[in-house]
GROMACS .gro file of C-alpha atoms in nm:
model
  387
    1MET     CA    1   0.000   0.000   0.000
    2HIS     CA    2   0.128   0.346  -0.092
    3ALA     CA    3   0.168   0.562   0.218
    4SER     CA    4   0.088   0.931   0.243
    5VAL     CA    5   0.391   1.144   0.156
    6ILE     CA    6   0.337   1.351   0.472
    7GLU     CA    7   0.202   1.085   0.706
    8SER     CA    8   0.388   1.212   1.012
    9ILE     CA    9   0.227   1.554   0.970
   10HIS     CA   10  -0.116   1.394   0.948
   11ASP     CA   11  -0.034   1.195   1.262
   12ASP     CA   12   0.050   1.517   1.444
   13HIS     CA   13  -0.297   1.647   1.353
   14GLY     CA   14  -0.460   1.335   1.501
   15ALA     CA   15  -0.551   1.174   1.170
   16THR     CA   16  -0.734   0.844   1.131
   17PHE     CA   17  -0.640   0.669   0.809
   18THR     CA   18  -0.825   0.455   0.557
   19GLU     CA   19  -0.745   0.298   0.219
   20ARG     CA   20  -0.847   0.394  -0.133
   21GLY     CA   21  -0.722   0.209  -0.437
   22GLY     CA   22  -0.419   0.077  -0.253
   23ARG     CA   23  -0.337   0.425  -0.121
   24ARG     CA   24  -0.329   0.511   0.250
   25VAL     CA   25  -0.525   0.834   0.290
   26VAL     CA   26  -0.665   1.044   0.573
   27ASP     CA   27  -1.019   0.944   0.665
   28HIS     CA   28  -1.072   1.224   0.918
   29TYR     CA   29  -0.905   1.421   1.196
   30GLY     CA   30  -1.164   1.349   1.464
   31ARG     CA   31  -1.455   1.578   1.373
   32PRO     CA   32  -1.537   1.529   1.004
   33GLU     CA   33  -1.861   1.726   1.017
   34ARG     CA   34  -1.691   2.026   1.175
   35ALA     CA   35  -1.426   2.009   0.901
   36HIS     CA   36  -1.706   1.993   0.643
   37ARG     CA   37  -1.857   2.316   0.771
   38ALA     CA   38  -1.512   2.480   0.783
   39VAL     CA   39  -1.471   2.410   0.410
   40ARG     CA   40  -1.819   2.540   0.328
   41ASN     CA   41  -1.760   2.858   0.531
   42GLY     CA   42  -1.393   2.928   0.454
   43VAL     CA   43  -1.122   2.707   0.311
   44GLY     CA   44  -0.998   2.354   0.367
   45LEU     CA   45  -0.691   2.149   0.276
   46ILE     CA   46  -0.672   1.782   0.178
   47GLU     CA   47  -0.392   1.560   0.053
   48ALA     CA   48  -0.543   1.429  -0.270
   49ALA     CA   49  -0.493   1.065  -0.368
   50TYR     CA   50  -0.411   1.022  -0.736
   51GLY     CA   51  -0.213   0.790  -0.953
   52VAL     CA   52   0.021   0.987  -1.180
   53ILE     CA   53   0.137   0.899  -1.531
   54VAL     CA   54   0.403   1.091  -1.726
   55VAL     CA   55   0.392   1.073  -2.107
   56GLU     CA   56   0.687   1.209  -2.305
   57GLY     CA   57   0.810   1.202  -2.665
   58ASP     CA   58   0.726   1.383  -2.987
   59ASP     CA   59   0.405   1.182  -3.039
   60ARG     CA   60   0.273   1.218  -2.683
   61LEU     CA   61  -0.023   1.441  -2.775
   62GLU     CA   62  -0.139   1.225  -3.063
   63TYR     CA   63  -0.101   0.902  -2.867
   64VAL     CA   64  -0.302   1.010  -2.562
   65ASP     CA   65  -0.560   1.194  -2.772
   66ASN     CA   66  -0.630   0.871  -2.961
   67VAL     CA   67  -0.723   0.674  -2.648
   68VAL     CA   68  -0.914   0.918  -2.425
   69SER     CA   69  -1.267   1.053  -2.471
   70ASN     CA   70  -1.179   1.422  -2.478
   71ARG     CA   71  -0.944   1.633  -2.688
   72VAL     CA   72  -0.601   1.678  -2.530
   73PRO     CA   73  -0.499   2.048  -2.531
   74GLY     CA   74  -0.192   2.134  -2.737
   75THR     CA   75  -0.096   2.436  -2.526
   76ASP     CA   76   0.132   2.432  -2.224
   77GLY     CA   77  -0.062   2.517  -1.908
   78GLU     CA   78  -0.393   2.373  -2.023
   79GLY     CA   79  -0.569   2.048  -1.941
   80CYS     CA   80  -0.893   1.854  -1.970
   81TYR     CA   81  -1.105   1.595  -1.794
   82ALA     CA   82  -1.142   1.270  -1.990
   83LEU     CA   83  -1.249   0.907  -1.966
   84LEU     CA   84  -1.124   0.566  -2.067
   85LEU     CA   85  -1.409   0.348  -2.193
   86ASP     CA   86  -1.452  -0.019  -2.274
   87PRO     CA   87  -1.593  -0.132  -2.614
   88GLN     CA   88  -1.947  -0.114  -2.469
   89GLY     CA   89  -1.898   0.252  -2.378
   90ARG     CA   90  -1.873   0.191  -2.003
   91ILE     CA   91  -1.629   0.393  -1.794
   92GLU     CA   92  -1.313   0.204  -1.697
   93SER     CA   93  -1.130   0.505  -1.554
   94ASP     CA   94  -1.145   0.881  -1.543
   95LEU     CA   95  -0.843   1.107  -1.559
   96TYR     CA   96  -0.716   1.462  -1.583
   97VAL     CA   97  -0.470   1.532  -1.866
   98TYR     CA   98  -0.242   1.837  -1.835
   99ASN     CA   99  -0.007   1.969  -2.101
  100ALA     CA  100   0.316   2.049  -1.916
  101GLY     CA  101   0.527   2.151  -2.215
  102GLU     CA  102   0.762   1.864  -2.301
  103ARG     CA  103   0.545   1.611  -2.123
  104LEU     CA  104   0.187   1.531  -2.033
  105LEU     CA  105   0.087   1.475  -1.671
  106LEU     CA  106  -0.212   1.244  -1.618
  107PHE     CA  107  -0.390   1.215  -1.282
  108THR     CA  108  -0.593   0.894  -1.238
  109PRO     CA  109  -0.787   0.737  -0.952
  110PRO     CA  110  -0.546   0.575  -0.704
  111GLY     CA  111  -0.453   0.224  -0.810
  112HIS     CA  112  -0.514   0.283  -1.183
  113ALA     CA  113  -0.191   0.446  -1.299
  114ALA     CA  114   0.035   0.140  -1.306
  115ASP     CA  115  -0.207  -0.072  -1.512
  116ILE     CA  116  -0.285   0.209  -1.757
  117ALA     CA  117   0.082   0.292  -1.807
  118ALA     CA  118   0.169  -0.075  -1.864
  119ASP     CA  119  -0.120  -0.128  -2.106
  120TRP     CA  120  -0.038   0.181  -2.310
  121SER     CA  121   0.333   0.101  -2.318
  122GLU     CA  122   0.260  -0.242  -2.466
  123LYS     CA  123   0.065  -0.076  -2.749
  124VAL     CA  124   0.341   0.165  -2.853
  125PHE     CA  125   0.489   0.057  -3.186
  126ILE     CA  126   0.663   0.313  -3.405
  127GLN     CA  127   0.544   0.623  -3.215
  128ASP     CA  128   0.795   0.837  -3.029
  129VAL     CA  129   0.628   0.796  -2.689
  130GLU     CA  130   0.755   0.707  -2.343
  131ILE     CA  131   0.499   0.624  -2.074
  132ARG     CA  132   0.570   0.564  -1.706
  133GLU     CA  133   0.395   0.567  -1.373
  134ALA     CA  134   0.518   0.848  -1.151
  135SER     CA  135   0.278   0.834  -0.854
  136ASP     CA  136   0.564   0.831  -0.602
  137GLU     CA  137   0.726   1.144  -0.746
  138PHE     CA  138   0.449   1.396  -0.679
  139ALA     CA  139   0.239   1.529  -0.393
  140ILE     CA  140  -0.098   1.690  -0.469
  141PHE     CA  141  -0.290   1.905  -0.223
  142GLY     CA  142  -0.648   2.019  -0.275
  143VAL     CA  143  -0.758   2.364  -0.159
  144HIS     CA  144  -1.137   2.400  -0.146
  145GLY     CA  145  -1.384   2.657  -0.016
  146PRO     CA  146  -1.536   2.997  -0.088
  147ASN     CA  147  -1.204   3.156   0.021
  148ALA     CA  148  -0.982   2.920  -0.180
  149THR     CA  149  -0.883   3.184  -0.438
  150GLU     CA  150  -0.790   3.427  -0.162
  151LYS     CA  151  -0.591   3.153   0.008
  152ILE     CA  152  -0.393   3.066  -0.306
  153ALA     CA  153  -0.329   3.432  -0.384
  154SER     CA  154  -0.189   3.486  -0.035
  155VAL     CA  155   0.080   3.215  -0.061
  156LEU     CA  156   0.162   3.178  -0.433
  157ASN     CA  157   0.468   3.369  -0.550
  158GLY     CA  158   0.562   3.443  -0.909
  159ALA     CA  159   0.217   3.402  -1.064
  160ALA     CA  160  -0.148   3.490  -1.014
  161ALA     CA  161  -0.400   3.220  -0.931
  162PRO     CA  162  -0.528   3.060  -1.254
  163GLU     CA  163  -0.883   3.161  -1.343
  164ASP     CA  164  -1.008   2.905  -1.598
  165ARG     CA  165  -1.087   2.547  -1.510
  166PHE     CA  166  -0.820   2.293  -1.607
  167THR     CA  167  -0.550   2.558  -1.648
  168PHE     CA  168  -0.239   2.586  -1.432
  169VAL     CA  169   0.044   2.824  -1.351
  170ARG     CA  170   0.394   2.767  -1.219
  171GLY     CA  171   0.526   2.955  -0.918
  172SER     CA  172   0.657   2.897  -0.569
  173MET     CA  173   0.534   2.863  -0.213
  174GLY     CA  174   0.809   2.946   0.030
  175ASP     CA  175   1.122   2.813  -0.138
  176ALA     CA  176   0.943   2.525  -0.313
  177GLY     CA  177   0.847   2.519  -0.679
  178VAL     CA  178   0.480   2.434  -0.739
  179SER     CA  179   0.219   2.417  -1.010
  180VAL     CA  180  -0.129   2.540  -0.918
  181VAL     CA  181  -0.426   2.400  -1.110
  182ARG     CA  182  -0.772   2.557  -1.122
  183THR     CA  183  -0.985   2.247  -1.093
  184ASP     CA  184  -1.349   2.155  -1.152
  185ASP     CA  185  -1.507   2.247  -0.817
  186LEU     CA  186  -1.621   1.895  -0.728
  187ALA     CA  187  -1.706   2.002  -0.372
  188GLY     CA  188  -1.926   2.282  -0.503
  189GLU     CA  189  -1.674   2.544  -0.394
  190GLU     CA  190  -1.381   2.729  -0.547
  191SER     CA  191  -1.107   2.470  -0.589
  192TYR     CA  192  -0.737   2.438  -0.670
  193GLU     CA  193  -0.479   2.165  -0.662
  194VAL     CA  194  -0.118   2.236  -0.573
  195VAL     CA  195   0.131   1.995  -0.732
  196CYS     CA  196   0.488   1.962  -0.607
  197GLY     CA  197   0.770   1.711  -0.574
  198VAL     CA  198   0.756   1.474  -0.279
  199ASP     CA  199   1.084   1.615  -0.145
  200VAL     CA  200   0.924   1.955  -0.077
  201ALA     CA  201   0.577   1.827   0.014
  202PRO     CA  202   0.607   1.890   0.392
  203ASP     CA  203   0.714   2.251   0.332
  204VAL     CA  204   0.435   2.316   0.083
  205TYR     CA  205   0.174   2.162   0.313
  206GLU     CA  206   0.292   2.383   0.600
  207VAL     CA  207   0.263   2.695   0.384
  208LEU     CA  208  -0.087   2.595   0.275
  209SER     CA  209  -0.188   2.517   0.632
  210ILE     CA  210  -0.076   2.822   0.825
  211GLN     CA  211   0.040   3.105   0.599
  212GLY     CA  212  -0.216   3.358   0.483
  213LEU     CA  213  -0.565   3.235   0.564
  214ASN     CA  214  -0.568   2.929   0.787
  215ALA     CA  215  -0.691   2.622   0.597
  216ALA     CA  216  -0.876   2.353   0.791
  217PRO     CA  217  -0.730   2.006   0.729
  218PHE     CA  218  -0.987   1.749   0.620
  219GLY     CA  219  -0.993   1.390   0.499
  220TYR     CA  220  -1.186   1.172   0.261
  221ARG     CA  221  -1.489   1.123   0.485
  222THR     CA  222  -1.548   1.497   0.458
  223TRP     CA  223  -1.461   1.492   0.087
  224ASP     CA  224  -1.736   1.235   0.032
  225THR     CA  225  -2.004   1.445   0.201
  226LEU     CA  226  -1.889   1.764   0.026
  227THR     CA  227  -1.908   1.604  -0.319
  228LEU     CA  228  -2.242   1.440  -0.237
  229GLU     CA  229  -2.395   1.772  -0.133
  230ALA     CA  230  -2.258   1.922  -0.457
  231GLY     CA  231  -2.423   1.653  -0.671
  232THR     CA  232  -2.088   1.533  -0.805
  233PRO     CA  233  -2.064   1.180  -0.947
  234ILE     CA  234  -1.733   1.023  -0.846
  235PHE     CA  235  -1.551   0.725  -0.989
  236GLU     CA  236  -1.593   0.472  -0.709
  237SER     CA  237  -1.969   0.505  -0.667
  238GLU     CA  238  -2.119   0.651  -0.986
  239LEU     CA  239  -1.874   0.644  -1.279
  240GLU     CA  240  -1.724   0.296  -1.282
  241GLY     CA  241  -1.904   0.071  -1.529
  242THR     CA  242  -2.152   0.341  -1.634
  243ILE     CA  243  -2.201   0.490  -1.981
  244PRO     CA  244  -2.105   0.861  -1.950
  245ASN     CA  245  -2.428   0.983  -2.116
  246VAL     CA  246  -2.621   0.839  -1.820
  247LEU     CA  247  -2.433   1.077  -1.590
  248GLY     CA  248  -2.462   1.379  -1.819
  249LEU     CA  249  -2.081   1.393  -1.845
  250ASP     CA  250  -2.052   1.599  -2.164
  251LEU     CA  251  -1.763   1.774  -1.989
  252ALA     CA  252  -1.549   1.466  -2.057
  253LEU     CA  253  -1.657   1.400  -2.417
  254ASP     CA  254  -1.557   1.543  -2.753
  255PHE     CA  255  -1.797   1.422  -3.023
  256GLU     CA  256  -1.594   1.575  -3.307
  257LYS     CA  257  -1.257   1.406  -3.250
  258GLY     CA  258  -1.133   1.082  -3.403
  259CYS     CA  259  -1.231   0.735  -3.293
  260TYR     CA  260  -1.147   0.601  -2.946
  261VAL     CA  261  -1.260   0.285  -2.770
  262GLY     CA  262  -1.629   0.312  -2.676
  263GLN     CA  263  -1.696   0.617  -2.893
  264GLU     CA  264  -1.947   0.439  -3.116
  265VAL     CA  265  -2.175   0.358  -2.823
  266VAL     CA  266  -2.145   0.703  -2.667
  267SER     CA  267  -2.219   0.874  -3.001
  268ARG     CA  268  -2.516   0.648  -3.067
  269VAL     CA  269  -2.672   0.734  -2.731
  270GLU     CA  270  -2.603   1.104  -2.792
  271ASN     CA  271  -2.763   1.094  -3.137
  272ARG     CA  272  -3.066   0.914  -2.994
  273GLY     CA  273  -3.115   1.220  -2.776
  274ARG     CA  274  -3.147   1.051  -2.437
  275PRO     CA  275  -2.987   0.777  -2.226
  276SER     CA  276  -3.181   0.501  -2.053
  277ARG     CA  277  -3.114   0.633  -1.701
  278LYS     CA  278  -3.026   0.955  -1.522
  279LEU     CA  279  -2.867   1.058  -1.192
  280ILE     CA  280  -3.092   1.233  -0.940
  281GLY     CA  281  -3.077   1.355  -0.583
  282LEU     CA  282  -3.297   1.219  -0.304
  283ILE     CA  283  -3.370   1.352   0.043
  284LEU     CA  284  -3.461   1.058   0.264
  285GLU     CA  285  -3.693   1.057   0.561
  286SER     CA  286  -3.481   1.036   0.875
  287GLY     CA  287  -3.544   0.875   1.209
  288PHE     CA  288  -3.624   0.518   1.105
  289SER     CA  289  -3.467   0.247   1.316
  290PRO     CA  290  -3.162   0.059   1.189
  291ASP     CA  291  -3.217  -0.316   1.180
  292SER     CA  292  -2.927  -0.560   1.177
  293ASP     CA  293  -3.123  -0.782   0.936
  294SER     CA  294  -3.257  -0.508   0.714
  295GLY     CA  295  -2.958  -0.434   0.493
  296LEU     CA  296  -2.959  -0.075   0.621
  297GLU     CA  297  -2.629   0.078   0.725
  298PRO     CA  298  -2.637   0.295   1.040
  299ASP     CA  299  -2.397   0.585   1.084
  300THR     CA  300  -2.212   0.462   1.394
  301ASN     CA  301  -1.914   0.696   1.373
  302PRO     CA  302  -1.834   0.780   1.737
  303GLU     CA  303  -1.706   1.123   1.631
  304SER     CA  304  -2.023   1.210   1.440
  305GLU     CA  305  -2.190   1.530   1.553
  306SER     CA  306  -2.530   1.445   1.402
  307PRO     CA  307  -2.796   1.209   1.535
  308THR     CA  308  -2.751   0.846   1.438
  309ASP     CA  309  -2.926   0.784   1.108
  310ALA     CA  310  -2.968   0.466   0.908
  311LEU     CA  311  -2.857   0.498   0.548
  312PRO     CA  312  -2.931   0.278   0.245
  313THR     CA  313  -2.625   0.106   0.107
  314ALA     CA  314  -2.514   0.135  -0.253
  315GLY     CA  315  -2.745  -0.072  -0.473
  316ALA     CA  316  -3.053  -0.026  -0.255
  317THR     CA  317  -3.362  -0.028  -0.477
  318VAL     CA  318  -3.559   0.290  -0.549
  319PHE     CA  319  -3.936   0.250  -0.596
  320ASP     CA  320  -4.214   0.460  -0.743
  321GLY     CA  321  -4.506   0.299  -0.564
  322ASP     CA  322  -4.457  -0.072  -0.629
  323ALA     CA  323  -4.251  -0.021  -0.946
  324THR     CA  324  -3.874  -0.055  -0.939
  325VAL     CA  325  -3.725   0.258  -1.098
  326GLY     CA  326  -3.359   0.262  -0.999
  327GLU     CA  327  -3.095   0.218  -0.732
  328ILE     CA  328  -2.896   0.420  -0.480
  329THR     CA  329  -2.530   0.488  -0.564
  330ARG     CA  330  -2.432   0.643  -0.228
  331ALA     CA  331  -2.589   0.811   0.073
  332ALA     CA  332  -2.482   1.011   0.378
  333VAL     CA  333  -2.617   1.251   0.635
  334SER     CA  334  -2.561   1.605   0.503
  335PRO     CA  335  -2.378   1.814   0.763
  336ILE     CA  336  -2.538   2.129   0.618
  337LEU     CA  337  -2.897   2.005   0.572
  338GLU     CA  338  -2.873   1.774   0.875
  339GLU     CA  339  -3.075   1.502   0.705
  340PRO     CA  340  -2.997   1.195   0.493
  341ILE     CA  341  -2.934   1.256   0.123
  342ALA     CA  342  -2.849   1.021  -0.162
  343LEU     CA  343  -2.767   1.001  -0.529
  344ALA     CA  344  -2.957   0.746  -0.735
  345LEU     CA  345  -2.957   0.619  -1.092
  346VAL     CA  346  -3.319   0.597  -1.209
  347GLU     CA  347  -3.517   0.554  -1.528
  348TYR     CA  348  -3.471   0.854  -1.754
  349ASP     CA  349  -3.845   0.917  -1.795
  350LEU     CA  350  -3.918   0.912  -1.421
  351GLU     CA  351  -4.125   1.218  -1.328
  352ALA     CA  352  -4.249   1.126  -0.981
  353LEU     CA  353  -4.106   1.330  -0.696
  354GLU     CA  354  -4.227   1.117  -0.406
  355LEU     CA  355  -4.040   0.786  -0.405
  356SER     CA  356  -3.923   0.527  -0.156
  357VAL     CA  357  -3.616   0.319  -0.085
  358ARG     CA  358  -3.677  -0.030   0.049
  359VAL     CA  359  -3.402  -0.258   0.170
  360GLY     CA  360  -3.453  -0.588   0.349
  361GLY     CA  361  -3.813  -0.514   0.443
  362GLU     CA  362  -3.762  -0.155   0.558
  363GLU     CA  363  -3.937   0.121   0.364
  364VAL     CA  364  -3.802   0.476   0.365
  365ASP     CA  365  -3.981   0.767   0.201
  366ALA     CA  366  -3.765   0.978  -0.030
  367THR     CA  367  -3.821   1.301  -0.221
  368SER     CA  368  -3.648   1.373  -0.550
  369MET     CA  369  -3.484   1.713  -0.570
  370GLU     CA  370  -3.287   1.913  -0.821
  371LEU     CA  371  -2.911   1.903  -0.772
  372PRO     CA  372  -2.706   2.033  -0.603
  373PHE     CA  373  -2.833   1.964  -0.253
  374VAL     CA  374  -2.630   2.260  -0.124
  375GLU     CA  375  -2.540   2.571  -0.322
  376GLY     CA  376  -2.178   2.665  -0.266
  377SER     CA  377  -1.950   2.933  -0.410
  378GLU     CA  378  -1.926   2.737  -0.739
  379ARG     CA  379  -2.115   2.458  -0.912
  380SER     CA  380  -1.940   2.128  -0.971
  381ALA     CA  381  -1.839   2.091  -1.334
  382ARG     CA  382  -1.946   1.726  -1.313
  383MET     CA  383  -2.298   1.793  -1.191
  384PRO     CA  384  -2.524   1.603  -1.432
  385GLY     CA  385  -2.674   1.796  -1.721
  386TYR     CA  386  -2.935   1.656  -1.958
  387GLU     CA  387  -3.065   1.840  -2.263
   0.00000   0.00000   0.00000
């Protein structure tokens, strides 16, 4: 398992760790809901878990552009969000592709980079391309919140904070060289990622923590509730194995570029004008009793500041009356709304607002609502959009 590059610093902050994709990451620092509110009201700091791939060589742009779902920018300092699909159009991985001059930097979900790099390397024939995993060479820190731009501006030297999504600038923080990316606001707030070498990661994290505006440290338990409130589909729960049209992910698709694996299916669904399913938000009735035999998952976190609530697990069936219309992808108690919320994949034509979720004999009323659940300083670029 890959360890955090600044694990001792996290330990000093009282971190509890968990695992994602073979990567040891911070789960929380003891009060995840308080950290959640700190991000919503100011600015927070998280060590982001990515796999990293470096692609070099004269044919690097053409090679990567031929295999991902979006067009790779040809200009240094620009990037895009893209997908890798299987022949049936289902998402195998998502990734960010950044043009860093003489090389491309690709950020993947943790645990994906090694397999992607190996697969692509095996398919290089006469192209001038070198592909390698570089996950252990970089540290990436996410800065999120309505004051994130002010925070970055207060500590970044040699450049102004980038304004457009998926663009980056080079500068320094303290004595350390960094790249700062304007990202896609997945938490529903202004967002940046600071990329640096692992050798200077402790210094960069310290600058981000205490210089300028104080940034509240938070972990992936808080990240999950922030992205859920923002209506953001994420790889582990919504994207994997799903056709991107179902999630309204036009952000990651270029319908004009050349052929890539899965494009035929994606284009056919687009031309048809509608997918078979859509992603919606649900507010669930709270206060029902968790039952060890019901398949319901209670929130038993001893550090939780909200009342104990039972939550449907991923895959729990969504009903319109007696008709099955979809399934839950993930659920949590919203620290801002203070009630259970969920994302669900349901039939595209579903119009009913009053639904229910039944698992193992329990029946929970649920109300469909327009995303996001919580309006922040920005809207997530991944929030589903259907024309």
